[in-house]
JSON list of C-alpha atoms in Angstrom, two decimals:
[
{"chain": "A", "resi": 1, "resn": "UNK", "atom": "CA", "xyz": [134.77, -26.66, 122.91]},
{"chain": "A", "resi": 2, "resn": "UNK", "atom": "CA", "xyz": [131.52, -28.14, 121.86]},
{"chain": "A", "resi": 3, "resn": "UNK", "atom": "CA", "xyz": [129.59, -25.18, 123.24]},
{"chain": "A", "resi": 4, "resn": "UNK", "atom": "CA", "xyz": [131.53, -22.77, 121.00]},
{"chain": "A", "resi": 5, "resn": "UNK", "atom": "CA", "xyz": [130.78, -24.81, 117.89]},
{"chain": "A", "resi": 6, "resn": "UNK", "atom": "CA", "xyz": [127.14, -24.93, 118.85]},
{"chain": "A", "resi": 7, "resn": "UNK", "atom": "CA", "xyz": [127.10, -21.15, 119.23]},
{"chain": "A", "resi": 8, "resn": "UNK", "atom": "CA", "xyz": [128.57, -20.59, 115.77]},
{"chain": "A", "resi": 9, "resn": "UNK", "atom": "CA", "xyz": [125.95, -22.90, 114.23]},
{"chain": "A", "resi": 10, "resn": "UNK", "atom": "CA", "xyz": [123.18, -20.93, 115.86]},
{"chain": "A", "resi": 11, "resn": "UNK", "atom": "CA", "xyz": [124.54, -17.72, 114.38]},
{"chain": "A", "resi": 12, "resn": "UNK", "atom": "CA", "xyz": [124.62, -19.20, 110.90]},
{"chain": "A", "resi": 13, "resn": "UNK", "atom": "CA", "xyz": [121.07, -20.46, 111.27]},
{"chain": "A", "resi": 14, "resn": "UNK", "atom": "CA", "xyz": [119.87, -17.04, 112.41]},
{"chain": "A", "resi": 15, "resn": "UNK", "atom": "CA", "xyz": [121.57, -15.35, 109.48]},
{"chain": "A", "resi": 16, "resn": "UNK", "atom": "CA", "xyz": [119.96, -17.76, 107.02]},
{"chain": "A", "resi": 17, "resn": "UNK", "atom": "CA", "xyz": [116.55, -17.17, 108.58]},
{"chain": "A", "resi": 18, "resn": "UNK", "atom": "CA", "xyz": [117.00, -13.43, 108.20]},
{"chain": "A", "resi": 19, "resn": "UNK", "atom": "CA", "xyz": [117.94, -13.86, 104.56]},
{"chain": "A", "resi": 20, "resn": "UNK", "atom": "CA", "xyz": [114.86, -15.96, 103.89]},
{"chain": "A", "resi": 21, "resn": "UNK", "atom": "CA", "xyz": [112.60, -13.37, 105.51]},
{"chain": "A", "resi": 22, "resn": "UNK", "atom": "CA", "xyz": [114.15, -10.52, 103.54]},
{"chain": "A", "resi": 23, "resn": "UNK", "atom": "CA", "xyz": [113.83, -12.43, 100.26]},
{"chain": "A", "resi": 24, "resn": "UNK", "atom": "CA", "xyz": [110.20, -13.26, 100.93]},
{"chain": "A", "resi": 25, "resn": "UNK", "atom": "CA", "xyz": [109.48, -9.64, 101.74]},
{"chain": "A", "resi": 26, "resn": "UNK", "atom": "CA", "xyz": [111.07, -8.49, 98.49]},
{"chain": "A", "resi": 27, "resn": "UNK", "atom": "CA", "xyz": [108.94, -10.89, 96.44]},
{"chain": "A", "resi": 28, "resn": "UNK", "atom": "CA", "xyz": [105.79, -9.77, 98.22]},
{"chain": "A", "resi": 29, "resn": "UNK", "atom": "CA", "xyz": [106.46, -6.12, 97.36]},
{"chain": "A", "resi": 30, "resn": "UNK", "atom": "CA", "xyz": [106.16, -6.66, 93.59]},
{"chain": "A", "resi": 31, "resn": "UNK", "atom": "CA", "xyz": [103.27, -4.74, 92.07]},
{"chain": "A", "resi": 32, "resn": "UNK", "atom": "CA", "xyz": [100.48, -7.10, 90.99]},
{"chain": "A", "resi": 33, "resn": "UNK", "atom": "CA", "xyz": [99.48, -7.19, 87.32]},
{"chain": "A", "resi": 34, "resn": "UNK", "atom": "CA", "xyz": [96.77, -4.69, 86.45]},
{"chain": "A", "resi": 35, "resn": "UNK", "atom": "CA", "xyz": [93.42, -5.64, 85.01]},
{"chain": "A", "resi": 36, "resn": "UNK", "atom": "CA", "xyz": [92.10, -9.13, 84.40]},
{"chain": "A", "resi": 37, "resn": "UNK", "atom": "CA", "xyz": [93.20, -11.59, 81.69]},
{"chain": "A", "resi": 38, "resn": "UNK", "atom": "CA", "xyz": [91.65, -11.31, 78.24]},
{"chain": "A", "resi": 39, "resn": "UNK", "atom": "CA", "xyz": [90.59, -14.63, 76.78]},
{"chain": "A", "resi": 40, "resn": "UNK", "atom": "CA", "xyz": [89.33, -15.62, 73.37]},
{"chain": "A", "resi": 41, "resn": "UNK", "atom": "CA", "xyz": [85.83, -14.10, 73.06]},
{"chain": "A", "resi": 42, "resn": "UNK", "atom": "CA", "xyz": [82.87, -16.29, 72.19]},
{"chain": "A", "resi": 43, "resn": "UNK", "atom": "CA", "xyz": [81.88, -13.65, 69.60]},
{"chain": "A", "resi": 44, "resn": "UNK", "atom": "CA", "xyz": [85.01, -12.00, 68.14]},
{"chain": "A", "resi": 45, "resn": "UNK", "atom": "CA", "xyz": [84.98, -8.32, 67.24]},
{"chain": "A", "resi": 46, "resn": "UNK", "atom": "CA", "xyz": [83.57, -7.88, 63.75]},
{"chain": "A", "resi": 47, "resn": "UNK", "atom": "CA", "xyz": [85.15, -5.95, 60.89]},
{"chain": "A", "resi": 48, "resn": "UNK", "atom": "CA", "xyz": [81.82, -4.24, 60.26]},
{"chain": "A", "resi": 49, "resn": "UNK", "atom": "CA", "xyz": [78.51, -4.11, 62.01]},
{"chain": "A", "resi": 50, "resn": "UNK", "atom": "CA", "xyz": [75.10, -2.65, 61.22]},
{"chain": "A", "resi": 51, "resn": "UNK", "atom": "CA", "xyz": [71.81, -2.15, 63.08]},
{"chain": "A", "resi": 52, "resn": "UNK", "atom": "CA", "xyz": [69.71, -5.29, 63.35]},
{"chain": "A", "resi": 53, "resn": "UNK", "atom": "CA", "xyz": [66.83, -3.85, 61.36]},
{"chain": "A", "resi": 54, "resn": "UNK", "atom": "CA", "xyz": [66.57, -3.19, 57.62]},
{"chain": "A", "resi": 55, "resn": "UNK", "atom": "CA", "xyz": [68.58, -0.31, 56.23]},
{"chain": "A", "resi": 56, "resn": "UNK", "atom": "CA", "xyz": [66.56, 2.53, 54.67]},
{"chain": "A", "resi": 57, "resn": "UNK", "atom": "CA", "xyz": [66.31, 2.38, 50.92]},
{"chain": "A", "resi": 58, "resn": "UNK", "atom": "CA", "xyz": [67.73, 4.91, 48.51]},
{"chain": "A", "resi": 59, "resn": "UNK", "atom": "CA", "xyz": [64.41, 6.77, 48.35]},
{"chain": "A", "resi": 60, "resn": "UNK", "atom": "CA", "xyz": [63.82, 6.71, 52.12]},
{"chain": "A", "resi": 61, "resn": "UNK", "atom": "CA", "xyz": [63.44, 10.05, 53.98]},
{"chain": "A", "resi": 62, "resn": "UNK", "atom": "CA", "xyz": [66.75, 11.74, 54.84]},
{"chain": "A", "resi": 63, "resn": "UNK", "atom": "CA", "xyz": [65.95, 11.58, 58.55]},
{"chain": "A", "resi": 64, "resn": "UNK", "atom": "CA", "xyz": [65.65, 7.80, 58.45]},
{"chain": "A", "resi": 65, "resn": "UNK", "atom": "CA", "xyz": [69.08, 7.56, 56.79]},
{"chain": "A", "resi": 66, "resn": "UNK", "atom": "CA", "xyz": [70.61, 9.83, 59.44]},
{"chain": "A", "resi": 67, "resn": "UNK", "atom": "CA", "xyz": [69.12, 7.75, 62.25]},
{"chain": "A", "resi": 68, "resn": "UNK", "atom": "CA", "xyz": [70.46, 4.52, 60.73]},
{"chain": "A", "resi": 69, "resn": "UNK", "atom": "CA", "xyz": [73.95, 5.99, 60.34]},
{"chain": "A", "resi": 70, "resn": "UNK", "atom": "CA", "xyz": [73.96, 7.24, 63.95]},
{"chain": "A", "resi": 71, "resn": "UNK", "atom": "CA", "xyz": [72.99, 3.79, 65.21]},
{"chain": "A", "resi": 72, "resn": "UNK", "atom": "CA", "xyz": [75.88, 2.35, 63.18]},
{"chain": "A", "resi": 73, "resn": "UNK", "atom": "CA", "xyz": [78.27, 4.85, 64.77]},
{"chain": "A", "resi": 74, "resn": "UNK", "atom": "CA", "xyz": [77.16, 3.84, 68.25]},
{"chain": "A", "resi": 75, "resn": "UNK", "atom": "CA", "xyz": [77.75, 0.18, 67.42]},
{"chain": "A", "resi": 76, "resn": "UNK", "atom": "CA", "xyz": [81.28, 1.04, 66.30]},
{"chain": "A", "resi": 77, "resn": "UNK", "atom": "CA", "xyz": [81.92, 2.94, 69.53]},
{"chain": "A", "resi": 78, "resn": "UNK", "atom": "CA", "xyz": [80.76, -0.11, 71.48]},
{"chain": "A", "resi": 79, "resn": "UNK", "atom": "CA", "xyz": [83.40, -2.28, 69.81]},
{"chain": "A", "resi": 80, "resn": "UNK", "atom": "CA", "xyz": [81.30, -3.86, 67.07]},
{"chain": "A", "resi": 81, "resn": "UNK", "atom": "CA", "xyz": [79.16, -5.83, 69.54]},
{"chain": "A", "resi": 82, "resn": "UNK", "atom": "CA", "xyz": [76.01, -6.71, 67.56]},
{"chain": "A", "resi": 83, "resn": "UNK", "atom": "CA", "xyz": [73.17, -5.76, 69.87]},
{"chain": "A", "resi": 84, "resn": "UNK", "atom": "CA", "xyz": [69.79, -4.16, 69.08]},
{"chain": "A", "resi": 85, "resn": "UNK", "atom": "CA", "xyz": [69.64, -0.39, 68.59]},
{"chain": "A", "resi": 86, "resn": "UNK", "atom": "CA", "xyz": [66.86, 2.15, 68.13]},
{"chain": "A", "resi": 87, "resn": "UNK", "atom": "CA", "xyz": [66.73, 5.91, 67.60]},
{"chain": "A", "resi": 88, "resn": "UNK", "atom": "CA", "xyz": [64.45, 8.91, 67.66]},
{"chain": "A", "resi": 89, "resn": "UNK", "atom": "CA", "xyz": [64.84, 12.60, 66.81]},
{"chain": "A", "resi": 90, "resn": "UNK", "atom": "CA", "xyz": [63.05, 15.75, 67.95]},
{"chain": "A", "resi": 91, "resn": "UNK", "atom": "CA", "xyz": [62.11, 16.61, 64.39]},
{"chain": "A", "resi": 92, "resn": "UNK", "atom": "CA", "xyz": [59.76, 14.84, 62.02]},
{"chain": "A", "resi": 93, "resn": "UNK", "atom": "CA", "xyz": [61.65, 15.48, 58.81]},
{"chain": "A", "resi": 94, "resn": "UNK", "atom": "CA", "xyz": [64.73, 17.08, 57.25]},
{"chain": "A", "resi": 95, "resn": "UNK", "atom": "CA", "xyz": [63.98, 19.71, 54.62]},
{"chain": "A", "resi": 96, "resn": "UNK", "atom": "CA", "xyz": [66.00, 21.64, 52.08]},
{"chain": "A", "resi": 97, "resn": "UNK", "atom": "CA", "xyz": [66.92, 24.38, 54.58]},
{"chain": "A", "resi": 98, "resn": "UNK", "atom": "CA", "xyz": [69.58, 24.16, 57.34]},
{"chain": "A", "resi": 99, "resn": "UNK", "atom": "CA", "xyz": [68.30, 22.58, 60.55]},
{"chain": "A", "resi": 100, "resn": "UNK", "atom": "CA", "xyz": [69.50, 21.82, 64.06]},
{"chain": "A", "resi": 101, "resn": "UNK", "atom": "CA", "xyz": [67.97, 19.04, 66.12]},
{"chain": "A", "resi": 102, "resn": "UNK", "atom": "CA", "xyz": [68.80, 16.23, 68.55]},
{"chain": "A", "resi": 103, "resn": "UNK", "atom": "CA", "xyz": [68.71, 12.49, 67.92]},
{"chain": "A", "resi": 104, "resn": "UNK", "atom": "CA", "xyz": [68.92, 9.85, 70.65]},
{"chain": "A", "resi": 105, "resn": "UNK", "atom": "CA", "xyz": [70.29, 6.37, 70.01]},
{"chain": "A", "resi": 106, "resn": "UNK", "atom": "CA", "xyz": [69.40, 3.63, 72.49]},
{"chain": "A", "resi": 107, "resn": "UNK", "atom": "CA", "xyz": [71.87, 0.78, 72.95]},
{"chain": "A", "resi": 108, "resn": "UNK", "atom": "CA", "xyz": [72.18, -1.79, 75.75]},
{"chain": "A", "resi": 109, "resn": "UNK", "atom": "CA", "xyz": [69.84, 0.19, 77.95]},
{"chain": "A", "resi": 110, "resn": "UNK", "atom": "CA", "xyz": [71.51, 3.61, 77.70]},
{"chain": "A", "resi": 111, "resn": "UNK", "atom": "CA", "xyz": [70.86, 6.64, 75.52]},
{"chain": "A", "resi": 112, "resn": "UNK", "atom": "CA", "xyz": [73.53, 8.32, 73.38]},
{"chain": "A", "resi": 113, "resn": "UNK", "atom": "CA", "xyz": [72.37, 11.79, 72.30]},
{"chain": "A", "resi": 114, "resn": "UNK", "atom": "CA", "xyz": [73.72, 13.54, 69.19]},
{"chain": "A", "resi": 115, "resn": "UNK", "atom": "CA", "xyz": [73.41, 17.17, 68.15]},
{"chain": "A", "resi": 116, "resn": "UNK", "atom": "CA", "xyz": [72.70, 17.15, 64.43]},
{"chain": "A", "resi": 117, "resn": "UNK", "atom": "CA", "xyz": [73.14, 20.05, 62.01]},
{"chain": "A", "resi": 118, "resn": "UNK", "atom": "CA", "xyz": [72.10, 19.81, 58.37]},
{"chain": "A", "resi": 119, "resn": "UNK", "atom": "CA", "xyz": [73.23, 22.15, 55.60]},
{"chain": "A", "resi": 120, "resn": "UNK", "atom": "CA", "xyz": [70.07, 21.77, 53.55]},
{"chain": "A", "resi": 121, "resn": "UNK", "atom": "CA", "xyz": [69.90, 21.15, 49.85]},
{"chain": "A", "resi": 122, "resn": "UNK", "atom": "CA", "xyz": [67.26, 20.07, 47.36]},
{"chain": "A", "resi": 123, "resn": "UNK", "atom": "CA", "xyz": [69.38, 17.33, 45.75]},
{"chain": "A", "resi": 124, "resn": "UNK", "atom": "CA", "xyz": [71.82, 16.36, 48.53]},
{"chain": "A", "resi": 125, "resn": "UNK", "atom": "CA", "xyz": [71.65, 17.05, 52.25]},
{"chain": "A", "resi": 126, "resn": "UNK", "atom": "CA", "xyz": [74.86, 17.02, 54.26]},
{"chain": "A", "resi": 127, "resn": "UNK", "atom": "CA", "xyz": [75.01, 16.87, 58.03]},
{"chain": "A", "resi": 128, "resn": "UNK", "atom": "CA", "xyz": [77.27, 16.72, 61.07]},
{"chain": "A", "resi": 129, "resn": "UNK", "atom": "CA", "xyz": [76.41, 14.81, 64.24]},
{"chain": "A", "resi": 130, "resn": "UNK", "atom": "CA", "xyz": [78.25, 15.45, 67.50]},
{"chain": "A", "resi": 131, "resn": "UNK", "atom": "CA", "xyz": [77.85, 13.26, 70.62]},
{"chain": "A", "resi": 132, "resn": "UNK", "atom": "CA", "xyz": [76.47, 15.53, 73.35]},
{"chain": "A", "resi": 133, "resn": "UNK", "atom": "CA", "xyz": [77.18, 13.50, 76.50]},
{"chain": "A", "resi": 134, "resn": "UNK", "atom": "CA", "xyz": [79.98, 11.25, 75.28]},
{"chain": "A", "resi": 135, "resn": "UNK", "atom": "CA", "xyz": [80.45, 8.00, 73.44]},
{"chain": "A", "resi": 136, "resn": "UNK", "atom": "CA", "xyz": [79.55, 4.51, 74.53]},
{"chain": "A", "resi": 137, "resn": "UNK", "atom": "CA", "xyz": [82.05, 1.97, 75.85]},
{"chain": "A", "resi": 138, "resn": "UNK", "atom": "CA", "xyz": [81.32, -1.72, 76.50]},
{"chain": "A", "resi": 139, "resn": "UNK", "atom": "CA", "xyz": [83.39, -4.28, 78.37]},
{"chain": "A", "resi": 140, "resn": "UNK", "atom": "CA", "xyz": [82.63, -6.94, 75.77]},
{"chain": "A", "resi": 141, "resn": "UNK", "atom": "CA", "xyz": [83.63, -4.67, 72.91]},
{"chain": "A", "resi": 142, "resn": "UNK", "atom": "CA", "xyz": [86.93, -3.60, 74.48]},
{"chain": "A", "resi": 143, "resn": "UNK", "atom": "CA", "xyz": [87.96, -7.17, 75.26]},
{"chain": "A", "resi": 144, "resn": "UNK", "atom": "CA", "xyz": [86.95, -8.46, 71.84]},
{"chain": "A", "resi": 145, "resn": "UNK", "atom": "CA", "xyz": [88.90, -5.64, 70.17]},
{"chain": "A", "resi": 146, "resn": "UNK", "atom": "CA", "xyz": [91.97, -6.22, 72.38]},
{"chain": "A", "resi": 147, "resn": "UNK", "atom": "CA", "xyz": [91.93, -9.93, 71.57]},
{"chain": "A", "resi": 148, "resn": "UNK", "atom": "CA", "xyz": [91.53, -9.34, 67.85]},
{"chain": "A", "resi": 149, "resn": "UNK", "atom": "CA", "xyz": [94.43, -6.86, 67.79]},
{"chain": "A", "resi": 150, "resn": "UNK", "atom": "CA", "xyz": [96.85, -8.46, 70.24]},
{"chain": "A", "resi": 151, "resn": "UNK", "atom": "CA", "xyz": [95.58, -11.82, 71.50]},
{"chain": "A", "resi": 152, "resn": "UNK", "atom": "CA", "xyz": [95.69, -13.38, 68.07]},
{"chain": "A", "resi": 153, "resn": "UNK", "atom": "CA", "xyz": [99.44, -12.62, 67.91]},
{"chain": "A", "resi": 154, "resn": "UNK", "atom": "CA", "xyz": [99.99, -15.45, 70.38]},
{"chain": "A", "resi": 155, "resn": "UNK", "atom": "CA", "xyz": [103.00, -16.04, 72.62]},
{"chain": "A", "resi": 156, "resn": "UNK", "atom": "CA", "xyz": [103.91, -13.63, 75.40]},
{"chain": "A", "resi": 157, "resn": "UNK", "atom": "CA", "xyz": [101.70, -10.93, 73.94]},
{"chain": "A", "resi": 158, "resn": "UNK", "atom": "CA", "xyz": [98.58, -13.09, 74.18]},
{"chain": "A", "resi": 159, "resn": "UNK", "atom": "CA", "xyz": [99.46, -14.65, 77.53]},
{"chain": "A", "resi": 160, "resn": "UNK", "atom": "CA", "xyz": [100.06, -11.31, 79.26]},
{"chain": "A", "resi": 161, "resn": "UNK", "atom": "CA", "xyz": [97.10, -9.44, 77.72]},
{"chain": "A", "resi": 162, "resn": "UNK", "atom": "CA", "xyz": [94.83, -7.90, 80.35]},
{"chain": "A", "resi": 163, "resn": "UNK", "atom": "CA", "xyz": [92.20, -5.15, 80.49]},
{"chain": "A", "resi": 164, "resn": "UNK", "atom": "CA", "xyz": [90.64, -3.12, 83.28]},
{"chain": "A", "resi": 165, "resn": "UNK", "atom": "CA", "xyz": [87.25, -4.22, 84.49]},
{"chain": "A", "resi": 166, "resn": "UNK", "atom": "CA", "xyz": [84.79, -2.05, 82.56]},
{"chain": "A", "resi": 167, "resn": "UNK", "atom": "CA", "xyz": [81.05, -1.71, 83.21]},
{"chain": "A", "resi": 168, "resn": "UNK", "atom": "CA", "xyz": [78.84, -3.63, 80.79]},
{"chain": "A", "resi": 169, "resn": "UNK", "atom": "CA", "xyz": [78.08, -0.30, 79.12]},
{"chain": "A", "resi": 170, "resn": "UNK", "atom": "CA", "xyz": [78.52, 3.36, 80.00]},
{"chain": "A", "resi": 171, "resn": "UNK", "atom": "CA", "xyz": [79.17, 6.79, 78.50]},
{"chain": "A", "resi": 172, "resn": "UNK", "atom": "CA", "xyz": [82.74, 8.16, 78.43]},
{"chain": "A", "resi": 173, "resn": "UNK", "atom": "CA", "xyz": [84.36, 11.29, 76.92]},
{"chain": "A", "resi": 174, "resn": "UNK", "atom": "CA", "xyz": [84.86, 11.21, 73.17]},
{"chain": "A", "resi": 175, "resn": "UNK", "atom": "CA", "xyz": [88.31, 11.53, 71.60]},
{"chain": "A", "resi": 176, "resn": "UNK", "atom": "CA", "xyz": [90.31, 11.29, 74.85]},
{"chain": "A", "resi": 177, "resn": "UNK", "atom": "CA", "xyz": [91.42, 8.54, 77.26]},
{"chain": "A", "resi": 178, "resn": "UNK", "atom": "CA", "xyz": [88.32, 6.90, 78.70]},
{"chain": "A", "resi": 179, "resn": "UNK", "atom": "CA", "xyz": [89.95, 6.13, 82.04]},
{"chain": "A", "resi": 180, "resn": "UNK", "atom": "CA", "xyz": [90.18, 2.44, 81.13]},
{"chain": "A", "resi": 181, "resn": "UNK", "atom": "CA", "xyz": [93.24, 0.61, 79.80]},
{"chain": "A", "resi": 182, "resn": "UNK", "atom": "CA", "xyz": [94.45, -2.67, 78.40]},
{"chain": "A", "resi": 183, "resn": "UNK", "atom": "CA", "xyz": [97.91, -3.99, 79.21]},
{"chain": "A", "resi": 184, "resn": "UNK", "atom": "CA", "xyz": [100.56, -6.18, 77.61]},
{"chain": "A", "resi": 185, "resn": "UNK", "atom": "CA", "xyz": [103.14, -7.27, 80.17]},
{"chain": "A", "resi": 186, "resn": "UNK", "atom": "CA", "xyz": [105.71, -8.98, 77.95]},
{"chain": "A", "resi": 187, "resn": "UNK", "atom": "CA", "xyz": [107.10, -8.94, 74.46]},
{"chain": "A", "resi": 188, "resn": "UNK", "atom": "CA", "xyz": [107.84, -6.15, 72.03]},
{"chain": "A", "resi": 189, "resn": "UNK", "atom": "CA", "xyz": [104.39, -4.59, 72.44]},
{"chain": "A", "resi": 190, "resn": "UNK", "atom": "CA", "xyz": [104.60, -4.35, 76.24]},
{"chain": "A", "resi": 191, "resn": "UNK", "atom": "CA", "xyz": [102.94, -1.36, 77.84]},
{"chain": "A", "resi": 192, "resn": "UNK", "atom": "CA", "xyz": [99.59, 0.16, 78.78]},
{"chain": "A", "resi": 193, "resn": "UNK", "atom": "CA", "xyz": [97.11, 1.09, 76.06]},
{"chain": "A", "resi": 194, "resn": "UNK", "atom": "CA", "xyz": [94.40, 3.69, 76.65]},
{"chain": "A", "resi": 195, "resn": "UNK", "atom": "CA", "xyz": [90.93, 2.77, 75.48]},
{"chain": "A", "resi": 196, "resn": "UNK", "atom": "CA", "xyz": [89.69, 5.74, 73.44]},
{"chain": "A", "resi": 197, "resn": "UNK", "atom": "CA", "xyz": [86.18, 6.09, 72.09]},
{"chain": "A", "resi": 198, "resn": "UNK", "atom": "CA", "xyz": [86.12, 8.26, 68.98]},
{"chain": "A", "resi": 199, "resn": "UNK", "atom": "CA", "xyz": [83.06, 9.71, 67.31]},
{"chain": "A", "resi": 200, "resn": "UNK", "atom": "CA", "xyz": [83.14, 6.76, 64.88]},
{"chain": "A", "resi": 201, "resn": "UNK", "atom": "CA", "xyz": [84.67, 3.89, 66.81]},
{"chain": "A", "resi": 202, "resn": "UNK", "atom": "CA", "xyz": [86.99, 2.38, 69.43]},
{"chain": "A", "resi": 203, "resn": "UNK", "atom": "CA", "xyz": [90.78, 2.41, 69.48]},
{"chain": "A", "resi": 204, "resn": "UNK", "atom": "CA", "xyz": [93.61, 1.26, 71.76]},
{"chain": "A", "resi": 205, "resn": "UNK", "atom": "CA", "xyz": [96.58, 3.64, 71.87]}
]
């Protein structure tokens, strides 16, 4: 009699052990959260940023104004991270006739080239500048922007905010997903957000 009872107990114990193993396996199969947590940056993303050298005056040569504006655009692409910039162009001046030339902006050790086309004009010169090899993305700028937009909302949005690991700085395509994302795991804003570098700045969509 006692041997039968003992047998039944062993069966129950085995069944419980199987259940525990299956449960543990199910928990281990959950997909880990993507990216790494975004914390409050030591230098929050700014609303506006400008090159760290004096802006050209109203009577400065047109080329100097173009170079300053291109450096400002690169800073916006980088997420408003205030770091030194410099620029040079393969022309010495912009005249009153249409011109095409290239300007290179240096930022955080890389070069961002622009193809510039001017329309000419004695009183006012207009121009377009197109990034030739892409726009610049920075890890610091993406994380500061993500925190400013979502981390400051607090609660589940802030606590679940993560971003992919991004190189300190690199060139990525302009106007399309950069290949890097930020993520919100909980709350009404949950979902992945592509980091997109536009010709004039950074956005999360």
